[in-house]
PDB file of C-alpha atoms and ligand atoms in Angstrom:
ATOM      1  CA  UNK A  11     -90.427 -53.592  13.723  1.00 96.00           C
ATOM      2  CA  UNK A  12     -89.511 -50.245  12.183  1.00 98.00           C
ATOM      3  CA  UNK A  13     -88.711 -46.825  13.844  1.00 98.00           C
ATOM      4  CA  UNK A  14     -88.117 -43.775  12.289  1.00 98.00           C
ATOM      5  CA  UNK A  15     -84.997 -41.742  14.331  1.00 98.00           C
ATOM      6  CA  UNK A  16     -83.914 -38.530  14.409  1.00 98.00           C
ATOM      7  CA  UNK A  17     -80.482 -37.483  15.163  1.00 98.00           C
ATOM      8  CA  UNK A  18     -80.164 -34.205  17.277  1.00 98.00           C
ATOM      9  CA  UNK A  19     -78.441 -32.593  13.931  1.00 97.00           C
ATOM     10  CA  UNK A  20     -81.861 -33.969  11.878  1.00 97.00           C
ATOM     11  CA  UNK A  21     -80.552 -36.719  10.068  1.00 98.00           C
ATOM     12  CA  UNK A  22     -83.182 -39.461  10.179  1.00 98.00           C
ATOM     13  CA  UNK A  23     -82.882 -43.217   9.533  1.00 98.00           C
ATOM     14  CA  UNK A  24     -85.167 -46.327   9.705  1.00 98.00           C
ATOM     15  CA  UNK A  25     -84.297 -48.431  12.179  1.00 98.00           C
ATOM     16  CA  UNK A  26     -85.596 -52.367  11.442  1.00 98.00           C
ATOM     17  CA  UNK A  27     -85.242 -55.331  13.331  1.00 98.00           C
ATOM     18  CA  UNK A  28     -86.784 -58.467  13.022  1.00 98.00           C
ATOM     19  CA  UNK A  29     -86.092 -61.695  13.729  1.00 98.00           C
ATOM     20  CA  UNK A  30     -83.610 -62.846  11.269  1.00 98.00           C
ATOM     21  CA  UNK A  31     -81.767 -59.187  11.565  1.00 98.00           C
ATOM     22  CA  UNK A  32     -81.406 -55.882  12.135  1.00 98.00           C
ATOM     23  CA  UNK A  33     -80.395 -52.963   9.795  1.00 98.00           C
ATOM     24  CA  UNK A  34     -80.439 -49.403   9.690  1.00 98.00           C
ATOM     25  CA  UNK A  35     -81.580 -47.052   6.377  1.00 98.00           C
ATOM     26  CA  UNK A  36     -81.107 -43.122   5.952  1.00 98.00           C
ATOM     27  CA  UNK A  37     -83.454 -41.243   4.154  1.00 98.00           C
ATOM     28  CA  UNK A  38     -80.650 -39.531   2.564  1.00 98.00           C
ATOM     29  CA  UNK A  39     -79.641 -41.274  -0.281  1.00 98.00           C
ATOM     30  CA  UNK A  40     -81.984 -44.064   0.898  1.00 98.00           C
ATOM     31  CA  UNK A  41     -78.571 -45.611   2.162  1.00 98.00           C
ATOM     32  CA  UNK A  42     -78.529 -48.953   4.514  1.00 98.00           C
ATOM     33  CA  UNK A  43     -75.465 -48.407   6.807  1.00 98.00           C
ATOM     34  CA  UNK A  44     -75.816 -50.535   8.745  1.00 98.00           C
ATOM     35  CA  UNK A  45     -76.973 -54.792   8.374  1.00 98.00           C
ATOM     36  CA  UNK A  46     -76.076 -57.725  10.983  1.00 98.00           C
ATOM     37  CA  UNK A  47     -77.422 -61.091  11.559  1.00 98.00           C
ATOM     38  CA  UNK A  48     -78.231 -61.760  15.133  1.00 98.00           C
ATOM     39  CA  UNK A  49     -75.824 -64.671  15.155  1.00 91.00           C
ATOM     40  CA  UNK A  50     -72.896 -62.382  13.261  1.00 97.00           C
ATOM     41  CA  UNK A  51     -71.084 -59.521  13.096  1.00 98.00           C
ATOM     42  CA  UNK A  52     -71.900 -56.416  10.877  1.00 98.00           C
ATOM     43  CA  UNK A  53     -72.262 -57.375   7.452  1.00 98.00           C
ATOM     44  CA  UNK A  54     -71.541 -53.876   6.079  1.00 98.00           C
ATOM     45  CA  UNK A  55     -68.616 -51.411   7.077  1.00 98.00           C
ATOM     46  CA  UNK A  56     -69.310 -48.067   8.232  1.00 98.00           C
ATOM     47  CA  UNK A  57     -65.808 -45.966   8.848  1.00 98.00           C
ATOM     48  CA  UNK A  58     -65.509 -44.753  12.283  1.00 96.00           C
ATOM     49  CA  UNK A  59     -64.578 -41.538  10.830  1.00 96.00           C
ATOM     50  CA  UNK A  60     -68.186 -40.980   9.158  1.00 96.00           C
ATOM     51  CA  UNK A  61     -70.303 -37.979  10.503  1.00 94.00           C
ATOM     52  CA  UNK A  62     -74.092 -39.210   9.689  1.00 97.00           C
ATOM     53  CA  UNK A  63     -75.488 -35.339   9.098  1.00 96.00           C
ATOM     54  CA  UNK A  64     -77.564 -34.073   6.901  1.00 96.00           C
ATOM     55  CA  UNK A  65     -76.248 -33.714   2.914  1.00 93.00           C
ATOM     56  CA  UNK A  66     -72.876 -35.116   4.084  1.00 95.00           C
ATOM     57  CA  UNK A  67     -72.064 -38.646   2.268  1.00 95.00           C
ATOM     58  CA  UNK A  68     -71.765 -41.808   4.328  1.00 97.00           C
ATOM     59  CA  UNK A  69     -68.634 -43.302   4.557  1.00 98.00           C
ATOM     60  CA  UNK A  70     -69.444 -46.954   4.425  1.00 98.00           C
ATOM     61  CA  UNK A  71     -72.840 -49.370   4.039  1.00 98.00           C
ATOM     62  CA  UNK A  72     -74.555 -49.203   0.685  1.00 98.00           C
ATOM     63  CA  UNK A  73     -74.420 -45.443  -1.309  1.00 98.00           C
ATOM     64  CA  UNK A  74     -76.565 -45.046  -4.595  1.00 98.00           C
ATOM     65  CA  UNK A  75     -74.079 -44.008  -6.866  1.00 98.00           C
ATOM     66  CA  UNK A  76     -76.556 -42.872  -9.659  1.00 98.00           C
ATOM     67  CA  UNK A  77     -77.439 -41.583 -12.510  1.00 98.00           C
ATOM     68  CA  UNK A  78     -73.803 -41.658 -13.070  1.00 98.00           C
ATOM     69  CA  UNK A  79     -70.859 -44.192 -11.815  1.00 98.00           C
ATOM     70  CA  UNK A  80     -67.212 -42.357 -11.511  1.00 97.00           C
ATOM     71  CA  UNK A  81     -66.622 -39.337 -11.851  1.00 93.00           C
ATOM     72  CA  UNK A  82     -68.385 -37.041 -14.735  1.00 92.00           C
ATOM     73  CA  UNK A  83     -67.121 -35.335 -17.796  1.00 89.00           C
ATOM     74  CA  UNK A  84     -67.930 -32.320 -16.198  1.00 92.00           C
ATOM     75  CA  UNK A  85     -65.814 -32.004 -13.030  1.00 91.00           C
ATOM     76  CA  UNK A  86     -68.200 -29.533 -11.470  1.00 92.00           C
ATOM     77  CA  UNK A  87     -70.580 -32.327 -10.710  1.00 95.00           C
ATOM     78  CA  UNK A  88     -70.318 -34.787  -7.783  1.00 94.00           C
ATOM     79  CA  UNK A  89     -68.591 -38.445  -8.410  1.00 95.00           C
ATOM     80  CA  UNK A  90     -70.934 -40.984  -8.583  1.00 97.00           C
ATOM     81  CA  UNK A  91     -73.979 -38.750  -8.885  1.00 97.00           C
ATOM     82  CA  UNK A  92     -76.437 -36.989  -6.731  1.00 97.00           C
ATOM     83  CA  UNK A  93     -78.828 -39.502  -5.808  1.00 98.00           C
ATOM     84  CA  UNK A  94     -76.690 -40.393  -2.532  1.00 97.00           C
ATOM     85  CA  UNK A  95     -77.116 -37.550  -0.384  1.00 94.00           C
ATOM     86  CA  UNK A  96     -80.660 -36.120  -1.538  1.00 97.00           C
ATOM     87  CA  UNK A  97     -83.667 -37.190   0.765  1.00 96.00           C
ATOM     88  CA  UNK A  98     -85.820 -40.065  -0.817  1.00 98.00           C
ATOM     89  CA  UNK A  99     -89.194 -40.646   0.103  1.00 98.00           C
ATOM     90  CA  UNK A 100     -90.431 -44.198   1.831  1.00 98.00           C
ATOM     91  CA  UNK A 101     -93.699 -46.280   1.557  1.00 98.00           C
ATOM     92  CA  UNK A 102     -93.073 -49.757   4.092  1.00 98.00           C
ATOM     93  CA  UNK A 103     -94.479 -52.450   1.964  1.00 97.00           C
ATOM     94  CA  UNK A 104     -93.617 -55.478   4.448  1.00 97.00           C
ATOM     95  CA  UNK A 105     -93.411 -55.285   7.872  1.00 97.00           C
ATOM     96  CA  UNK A 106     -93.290 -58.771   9.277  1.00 97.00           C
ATOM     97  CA  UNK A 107     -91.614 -60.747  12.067  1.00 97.00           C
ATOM     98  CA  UNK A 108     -89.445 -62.912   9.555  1.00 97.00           C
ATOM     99  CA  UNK A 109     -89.054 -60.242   6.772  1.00 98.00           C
ATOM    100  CA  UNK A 110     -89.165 -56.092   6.310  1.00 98.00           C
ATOM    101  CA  UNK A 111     -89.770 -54.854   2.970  1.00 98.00           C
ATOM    102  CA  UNK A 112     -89.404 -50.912   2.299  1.00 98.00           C
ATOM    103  CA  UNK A 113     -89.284 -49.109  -1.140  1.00 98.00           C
ATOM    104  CA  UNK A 114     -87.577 -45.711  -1.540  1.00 98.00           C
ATOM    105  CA  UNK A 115     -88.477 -43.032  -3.993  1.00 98.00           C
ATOM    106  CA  UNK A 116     -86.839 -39.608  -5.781  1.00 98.00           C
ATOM    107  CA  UNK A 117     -88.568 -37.607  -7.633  1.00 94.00           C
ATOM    108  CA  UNK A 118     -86.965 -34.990 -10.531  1.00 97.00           C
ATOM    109  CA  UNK A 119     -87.042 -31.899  -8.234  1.00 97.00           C
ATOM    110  CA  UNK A 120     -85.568 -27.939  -9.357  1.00 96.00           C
ATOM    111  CA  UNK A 121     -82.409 -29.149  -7.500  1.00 94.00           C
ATOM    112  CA  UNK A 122     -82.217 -32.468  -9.355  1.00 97.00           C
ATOM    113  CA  UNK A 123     -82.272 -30.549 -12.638  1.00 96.00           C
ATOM    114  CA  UNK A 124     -79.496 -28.737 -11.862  1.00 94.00           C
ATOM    115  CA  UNK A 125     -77.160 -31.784 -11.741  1.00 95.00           C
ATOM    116  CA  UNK A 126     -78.887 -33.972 -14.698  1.00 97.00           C
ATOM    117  CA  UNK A 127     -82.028 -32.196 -17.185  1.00 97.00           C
ATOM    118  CA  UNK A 128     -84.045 -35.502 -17.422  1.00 98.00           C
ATOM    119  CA  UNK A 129     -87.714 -36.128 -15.965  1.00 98.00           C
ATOM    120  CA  UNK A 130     -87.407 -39.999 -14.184  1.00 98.00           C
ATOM    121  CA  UNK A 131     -88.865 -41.588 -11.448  1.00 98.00           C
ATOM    122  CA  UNK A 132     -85.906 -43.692  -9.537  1.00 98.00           C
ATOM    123  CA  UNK A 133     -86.625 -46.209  -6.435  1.00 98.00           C
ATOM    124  CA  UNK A 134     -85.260 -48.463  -4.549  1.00 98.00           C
ATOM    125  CA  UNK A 135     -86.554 -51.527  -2.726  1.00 98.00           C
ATOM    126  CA  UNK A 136     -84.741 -53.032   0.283  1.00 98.00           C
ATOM    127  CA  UNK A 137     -85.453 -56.217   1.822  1.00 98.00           C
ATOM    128  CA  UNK A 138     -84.274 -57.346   5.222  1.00 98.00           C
ATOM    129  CA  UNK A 139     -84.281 -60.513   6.687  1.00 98.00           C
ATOM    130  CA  UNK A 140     -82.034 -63.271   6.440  1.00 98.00           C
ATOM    131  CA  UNK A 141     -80.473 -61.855   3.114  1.00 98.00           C
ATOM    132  CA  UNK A 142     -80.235 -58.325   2.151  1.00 98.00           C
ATOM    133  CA  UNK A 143     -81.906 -57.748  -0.715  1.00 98.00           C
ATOM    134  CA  UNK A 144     -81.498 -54.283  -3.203  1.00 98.00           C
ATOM    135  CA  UNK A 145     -83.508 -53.463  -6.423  1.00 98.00           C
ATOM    136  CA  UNK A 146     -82.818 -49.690  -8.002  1.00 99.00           C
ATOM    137  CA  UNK A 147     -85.381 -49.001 -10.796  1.00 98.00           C
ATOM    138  CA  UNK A 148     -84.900 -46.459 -12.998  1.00 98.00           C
ATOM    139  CA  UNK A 149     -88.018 -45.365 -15.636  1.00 98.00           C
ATOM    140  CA  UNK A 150     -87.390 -42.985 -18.222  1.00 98.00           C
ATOM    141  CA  UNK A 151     -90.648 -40.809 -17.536  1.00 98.00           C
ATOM    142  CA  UNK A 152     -88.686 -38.106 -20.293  1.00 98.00           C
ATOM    143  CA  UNK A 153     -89.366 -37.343 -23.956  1.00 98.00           C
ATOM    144  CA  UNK A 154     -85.139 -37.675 -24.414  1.00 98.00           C
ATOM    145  CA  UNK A 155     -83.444 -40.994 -24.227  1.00 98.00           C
ATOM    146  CA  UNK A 156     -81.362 -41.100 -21.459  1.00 98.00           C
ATOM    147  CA  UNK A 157     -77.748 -42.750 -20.251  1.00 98.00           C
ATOM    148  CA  UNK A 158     -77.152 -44.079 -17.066  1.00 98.00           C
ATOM    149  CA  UNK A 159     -74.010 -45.453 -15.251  1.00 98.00           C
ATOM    150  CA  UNK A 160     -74.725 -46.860 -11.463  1.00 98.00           C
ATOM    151  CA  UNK A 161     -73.939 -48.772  -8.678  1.00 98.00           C
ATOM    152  CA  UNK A 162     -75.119 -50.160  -5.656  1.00 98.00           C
ATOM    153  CA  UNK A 163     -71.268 -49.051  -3.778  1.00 98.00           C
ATOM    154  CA  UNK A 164     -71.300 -52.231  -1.239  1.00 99.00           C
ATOM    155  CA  UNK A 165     -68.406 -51.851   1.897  1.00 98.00           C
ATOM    156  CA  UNK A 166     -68.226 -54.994   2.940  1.00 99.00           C
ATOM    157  CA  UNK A 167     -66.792 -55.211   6.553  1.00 98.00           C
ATOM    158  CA  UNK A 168     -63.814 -58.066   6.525  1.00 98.00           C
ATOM    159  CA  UNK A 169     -61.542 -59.436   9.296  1.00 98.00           C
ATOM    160  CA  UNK A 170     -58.322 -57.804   7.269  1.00 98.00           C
ATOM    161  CA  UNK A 171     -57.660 -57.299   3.926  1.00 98.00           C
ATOM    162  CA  UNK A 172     -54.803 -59.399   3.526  1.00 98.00           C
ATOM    163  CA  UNK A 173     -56.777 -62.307   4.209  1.00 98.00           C
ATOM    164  CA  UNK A 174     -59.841 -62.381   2.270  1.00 98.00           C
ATOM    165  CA  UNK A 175     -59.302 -63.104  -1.170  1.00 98.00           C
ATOM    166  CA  UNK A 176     -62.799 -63.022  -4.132  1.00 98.00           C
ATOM    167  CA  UNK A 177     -63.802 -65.618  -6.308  1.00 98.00           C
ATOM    168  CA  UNK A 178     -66.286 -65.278  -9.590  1.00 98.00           C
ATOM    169  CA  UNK A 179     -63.860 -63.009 -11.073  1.00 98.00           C
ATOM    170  CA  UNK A 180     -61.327 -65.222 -12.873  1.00 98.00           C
ATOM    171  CA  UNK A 181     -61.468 -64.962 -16.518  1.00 98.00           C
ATOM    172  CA  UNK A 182     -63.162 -61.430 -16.964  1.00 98.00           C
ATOM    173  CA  UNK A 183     -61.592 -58.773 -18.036  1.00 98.00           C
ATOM    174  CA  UNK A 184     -61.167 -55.381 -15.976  1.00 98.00           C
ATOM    175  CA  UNK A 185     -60.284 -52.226 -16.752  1.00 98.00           C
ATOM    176  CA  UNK A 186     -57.694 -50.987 -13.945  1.00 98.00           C
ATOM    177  CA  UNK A 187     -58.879 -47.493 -13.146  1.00 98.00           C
ATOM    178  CA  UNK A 188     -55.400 -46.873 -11.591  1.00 98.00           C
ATOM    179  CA  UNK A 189     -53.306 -47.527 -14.970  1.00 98.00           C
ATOM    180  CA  UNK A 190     -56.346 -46.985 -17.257  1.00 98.00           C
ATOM    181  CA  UNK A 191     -55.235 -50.013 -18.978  1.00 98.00           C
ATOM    182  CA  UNK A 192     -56.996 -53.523 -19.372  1.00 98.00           C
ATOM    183  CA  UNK A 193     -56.256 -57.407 -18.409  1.00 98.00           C
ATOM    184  CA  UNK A 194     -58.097 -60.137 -17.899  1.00 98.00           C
ATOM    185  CA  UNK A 195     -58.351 -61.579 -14.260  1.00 98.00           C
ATOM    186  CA  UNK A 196     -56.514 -64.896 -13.619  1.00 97.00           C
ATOM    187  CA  UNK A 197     -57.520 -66.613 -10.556  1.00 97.00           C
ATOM    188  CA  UNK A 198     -58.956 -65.222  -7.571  1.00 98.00           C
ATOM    189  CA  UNK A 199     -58.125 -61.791  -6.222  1.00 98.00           C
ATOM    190  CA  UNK A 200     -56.045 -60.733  -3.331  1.00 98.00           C
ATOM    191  CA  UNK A 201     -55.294 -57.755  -2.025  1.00 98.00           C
ATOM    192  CA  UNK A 202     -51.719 -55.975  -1.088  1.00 98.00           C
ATOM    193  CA  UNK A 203     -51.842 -53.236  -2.726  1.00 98.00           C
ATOM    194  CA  UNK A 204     -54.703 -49.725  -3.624  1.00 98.00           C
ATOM    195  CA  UNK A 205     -57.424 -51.682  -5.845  1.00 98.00           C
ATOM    196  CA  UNK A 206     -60.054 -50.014  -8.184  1.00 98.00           C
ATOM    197  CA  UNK A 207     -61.084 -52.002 -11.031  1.00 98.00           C
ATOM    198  CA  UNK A 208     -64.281 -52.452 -12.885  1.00 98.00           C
ATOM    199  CA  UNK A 209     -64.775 -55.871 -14.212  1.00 98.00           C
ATOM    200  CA  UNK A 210     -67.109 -56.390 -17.228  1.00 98.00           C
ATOM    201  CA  UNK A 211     -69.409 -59.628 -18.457  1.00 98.00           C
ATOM    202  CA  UNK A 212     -70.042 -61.082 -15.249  1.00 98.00           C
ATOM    203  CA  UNK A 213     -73.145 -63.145 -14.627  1.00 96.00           C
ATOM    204  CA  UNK A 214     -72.291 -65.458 -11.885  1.00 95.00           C
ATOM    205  CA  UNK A 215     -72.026 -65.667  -8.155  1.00 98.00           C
ATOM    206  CA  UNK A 216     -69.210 -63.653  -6.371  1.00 98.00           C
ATOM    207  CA  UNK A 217     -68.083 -65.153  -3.279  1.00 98.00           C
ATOM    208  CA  UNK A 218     -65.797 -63.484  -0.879  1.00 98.00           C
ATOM    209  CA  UNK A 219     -64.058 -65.444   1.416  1.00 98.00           C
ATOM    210  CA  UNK A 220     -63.238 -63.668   5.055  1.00 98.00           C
ATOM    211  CA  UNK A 221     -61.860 -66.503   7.693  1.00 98.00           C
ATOM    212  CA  UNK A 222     -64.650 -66.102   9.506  1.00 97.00           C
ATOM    213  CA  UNK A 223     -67.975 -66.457   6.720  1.00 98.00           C
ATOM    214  CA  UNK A 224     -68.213 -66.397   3.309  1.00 98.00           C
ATOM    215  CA  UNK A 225     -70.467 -63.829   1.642  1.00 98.00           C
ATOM    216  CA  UNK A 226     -72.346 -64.699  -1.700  1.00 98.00           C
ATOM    217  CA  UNK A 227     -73.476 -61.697  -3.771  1.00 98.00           C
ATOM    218  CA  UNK A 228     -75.669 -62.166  -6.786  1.00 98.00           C
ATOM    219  CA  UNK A 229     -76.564 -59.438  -8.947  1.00 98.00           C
ATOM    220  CA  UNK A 230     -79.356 -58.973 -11.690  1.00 97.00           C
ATOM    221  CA  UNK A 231     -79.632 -56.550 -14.542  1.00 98.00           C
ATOM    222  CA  UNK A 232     -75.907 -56.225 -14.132  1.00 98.00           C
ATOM    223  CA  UNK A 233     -72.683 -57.410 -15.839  1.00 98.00           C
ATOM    224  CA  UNK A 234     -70.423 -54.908 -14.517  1.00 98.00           C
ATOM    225  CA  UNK A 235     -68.567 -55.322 -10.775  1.00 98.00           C
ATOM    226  CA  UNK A 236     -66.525 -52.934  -9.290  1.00 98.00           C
ATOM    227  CA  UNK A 237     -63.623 -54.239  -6.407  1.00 98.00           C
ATOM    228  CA  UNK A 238     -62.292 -51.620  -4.915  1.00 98.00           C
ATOM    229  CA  UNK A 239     -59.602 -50.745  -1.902  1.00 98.00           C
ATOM    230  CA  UNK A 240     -58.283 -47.568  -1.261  1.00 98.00           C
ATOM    231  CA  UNK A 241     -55.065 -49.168   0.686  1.00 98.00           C
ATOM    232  CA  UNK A 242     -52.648 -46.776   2.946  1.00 97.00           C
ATOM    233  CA  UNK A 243     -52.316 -43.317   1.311  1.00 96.00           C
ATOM    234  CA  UNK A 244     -55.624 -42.800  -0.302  1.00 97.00           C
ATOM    235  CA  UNK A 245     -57.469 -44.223   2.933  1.00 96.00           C
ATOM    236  CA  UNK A 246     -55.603 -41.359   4.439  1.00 96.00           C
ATOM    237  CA  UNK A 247     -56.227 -38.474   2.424  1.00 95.00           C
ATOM    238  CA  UNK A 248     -60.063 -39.451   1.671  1.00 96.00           C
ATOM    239  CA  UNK A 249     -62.479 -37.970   3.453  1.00 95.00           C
ATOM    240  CA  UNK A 250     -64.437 -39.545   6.538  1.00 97.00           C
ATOM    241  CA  UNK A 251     -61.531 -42.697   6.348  1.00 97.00           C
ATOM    242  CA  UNK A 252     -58.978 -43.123   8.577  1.00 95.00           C
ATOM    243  CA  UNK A 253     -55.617 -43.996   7.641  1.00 95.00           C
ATOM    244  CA  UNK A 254     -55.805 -47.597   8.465  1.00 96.00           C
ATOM    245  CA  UNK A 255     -59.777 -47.693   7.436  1.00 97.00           C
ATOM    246  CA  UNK A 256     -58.260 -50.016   4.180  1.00 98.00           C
ATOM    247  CA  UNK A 257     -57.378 -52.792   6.516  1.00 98.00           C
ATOM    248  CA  UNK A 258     -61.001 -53.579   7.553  1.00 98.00           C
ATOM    249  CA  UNK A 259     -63.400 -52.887   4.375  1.00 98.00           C
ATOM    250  CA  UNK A 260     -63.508 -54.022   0.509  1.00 98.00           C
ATOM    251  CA  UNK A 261     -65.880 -52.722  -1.844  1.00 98.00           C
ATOM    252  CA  UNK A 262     -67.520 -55.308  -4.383  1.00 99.00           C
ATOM    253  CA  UNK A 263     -70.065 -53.172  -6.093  1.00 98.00           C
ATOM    254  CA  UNK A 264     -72.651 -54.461  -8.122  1.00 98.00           C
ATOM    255  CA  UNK A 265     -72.542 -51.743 -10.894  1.00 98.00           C
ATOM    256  CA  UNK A 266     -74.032 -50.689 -14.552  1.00 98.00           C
ATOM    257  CA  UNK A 267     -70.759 -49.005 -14.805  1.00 98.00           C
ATOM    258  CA  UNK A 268     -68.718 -48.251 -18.455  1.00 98.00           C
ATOM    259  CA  UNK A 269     -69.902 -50.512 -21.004  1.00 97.00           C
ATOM    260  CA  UNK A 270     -72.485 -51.786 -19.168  1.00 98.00           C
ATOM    261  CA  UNK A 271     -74.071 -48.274 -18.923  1.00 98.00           C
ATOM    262  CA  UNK A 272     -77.967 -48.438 -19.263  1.00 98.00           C
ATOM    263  CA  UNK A 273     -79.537 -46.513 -22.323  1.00 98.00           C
ATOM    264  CA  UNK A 274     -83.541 -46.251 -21.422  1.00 98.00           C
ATOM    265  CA  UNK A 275     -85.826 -44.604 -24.228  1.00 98.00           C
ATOM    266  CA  UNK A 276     -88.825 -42.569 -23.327  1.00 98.00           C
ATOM    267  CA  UNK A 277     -91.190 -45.320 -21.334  1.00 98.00           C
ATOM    268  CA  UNK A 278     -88.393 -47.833 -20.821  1.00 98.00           C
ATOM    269  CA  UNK A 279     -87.118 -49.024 -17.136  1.00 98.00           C
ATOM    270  CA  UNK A 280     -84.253 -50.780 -15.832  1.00 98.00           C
ATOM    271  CA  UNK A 281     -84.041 -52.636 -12.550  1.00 98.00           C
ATOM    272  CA  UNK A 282     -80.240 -53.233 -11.295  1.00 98.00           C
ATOM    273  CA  UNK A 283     -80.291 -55.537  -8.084  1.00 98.00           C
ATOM    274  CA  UNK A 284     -78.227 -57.395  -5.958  1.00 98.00           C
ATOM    275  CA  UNK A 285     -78.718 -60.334  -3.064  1.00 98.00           C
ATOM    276  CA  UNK A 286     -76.081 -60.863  -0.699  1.00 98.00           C
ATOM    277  CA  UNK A 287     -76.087 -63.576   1.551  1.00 98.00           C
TER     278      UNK A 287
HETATM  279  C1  BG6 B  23     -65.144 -46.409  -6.006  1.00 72.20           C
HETATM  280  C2  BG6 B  23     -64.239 -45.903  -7.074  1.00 72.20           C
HETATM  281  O1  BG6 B  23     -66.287 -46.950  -6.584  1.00 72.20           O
HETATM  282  O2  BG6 B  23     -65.528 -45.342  -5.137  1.00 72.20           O
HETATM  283  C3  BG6 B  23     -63.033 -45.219  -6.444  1.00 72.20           C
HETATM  284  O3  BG6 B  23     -63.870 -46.978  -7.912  1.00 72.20           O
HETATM  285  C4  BG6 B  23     -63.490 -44.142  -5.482  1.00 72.20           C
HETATM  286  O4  BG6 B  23     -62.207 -44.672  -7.462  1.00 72.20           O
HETATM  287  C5  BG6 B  23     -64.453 -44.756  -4.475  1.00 72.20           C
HETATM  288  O5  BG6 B  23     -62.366 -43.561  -4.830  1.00 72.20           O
HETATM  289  C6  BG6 B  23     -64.978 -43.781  -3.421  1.00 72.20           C
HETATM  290  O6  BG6 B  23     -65.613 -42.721  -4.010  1.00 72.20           O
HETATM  291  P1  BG6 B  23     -66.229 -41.562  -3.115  1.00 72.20           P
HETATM  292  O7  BG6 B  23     -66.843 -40.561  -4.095  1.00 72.20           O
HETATM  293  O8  BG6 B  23     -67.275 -42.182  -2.234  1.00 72.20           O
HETATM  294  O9  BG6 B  23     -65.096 -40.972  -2.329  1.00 72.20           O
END
């Protein structure tokens, strides 16, 4: 079953349930904050802190960072694009007891070609049920051949960070965002300190381990993963986080991020998706 709310302030979301889980999608940015298994706890954090109004960013679930990942050349444009807090249409393709299927669209508009000149046609199909299910498409509908850098920005909601540790990492190397320098990754990761990496060549199943589940992401038309933890002082001077937000939320994001940036000539499309189960 899916309803479409509205919040007094206007913001609207989908809000799905069937009968392996429930989830909730804003329009905006065509961003699921919120996914849970009947039998489990949320699957995705969502900071306390975040204010769901309209063209305000969502602190936590899954943004759209597109058609760039990081922060631009140009510091006059947002970090990690503009797809995340424009309103996407929404066409429900499944809508089933054991499985809900909705794809999002956004169009080139006069406000879209203020950020980024190019003519594209960008959606994004989400499936609910026992897994969670993303696929962003971007076609090149221009006469120009285009760039893109994405991601699909997962918070994952964890019992606390310094007990979770991620496997499917070991042996890749990462450029540290922190030091700007690179390594390669030896074992699995754990976390005790601010985290913001972006690993490259990966084509296998991440697993993080939480004490109480394991979490399996695979990702497709993707060799780039971002892990990411803002620890004490950046969790307390970002917006919408709280000071201790870090202790409950890691970000594995399936990404087309540096290297693994997408170029898509006229006609051309590229589908980056993820499964997480
Ligand atoms: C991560 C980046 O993907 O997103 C971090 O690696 C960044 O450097 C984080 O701080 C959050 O970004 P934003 O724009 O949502 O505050």
């Amino acid at each position: 079953m899916i309803t479409l709310r509205t919040l007094d302030n206007g913001f609207t979301y989908l809000d799905i349930r069937n009968d392996h889980a429930c989830a909730k999608i804003a329009l905006q940015g065509a961003h699921i904050f919120h996914y849970q298994r009947h039998d489990e706890s949320p699957l995705l954090w969502l900071s306390d802190a975040s204010i769901l109004q309209p063209g305000t960013a969502i602190r936590g679930g899954i943004p759209i960072c597109w058609p760039w990942f990081g922060m631009p050349d140009d510091p006059a444009l947002p970090q990690h694009g503009f797809a995340r807090v424009l309103p996407w249409d929404y066409e429900i393709v499944t809508d089933h007891n054991d499985v809900t299927v909705i794809v999002f669209r956004l169009q080139p508009s006069t406000q879209t070609k203020t950020f980024w000149p190019y003519r594209f046609e960008l959606s994004l199909q989400i499936t609910v049920n026992d897994q969670l299910g993303l696929k962003l498409t971007t076609a090149n509908t221009d006469v120009e051949i285009m760039t893109i850098s994405s991601a699909l920005h997962t918070y994952f909601a964890i019992t606390d960070i310094h007990s979770v540790k991620v496997l499917g990492l070991e042996g890749k190397p990462y450029w540290d965002a922190l030091s700007d320098t690179n390594h390669i990754q030896a074992g699995g990761i754990m976390f005790s300190a601010e985290t913001d990496r972006v690993y490259q060549h990966v084509d296998n199943t991440i697993k993080l381990l939480d004490p109480k589940r394991t979490i399996s992401i695979d990702n497709n038309g993707s060799s780039s993963v971002v892990v990411w933890n803002p620890w004490i002082e950046k969790s307390t001077r970002m917006s919408a986080m709280m000071p201790d937000s870090y202790l409950s939320m890691l970000c594995i994001e399936t990404a087309n991020a540096r290297e693994d940036s997408i170029t898509l000539s006229p006609g051309q499309s590229h589908t980056l998706g993820t499964r997480i189960h």
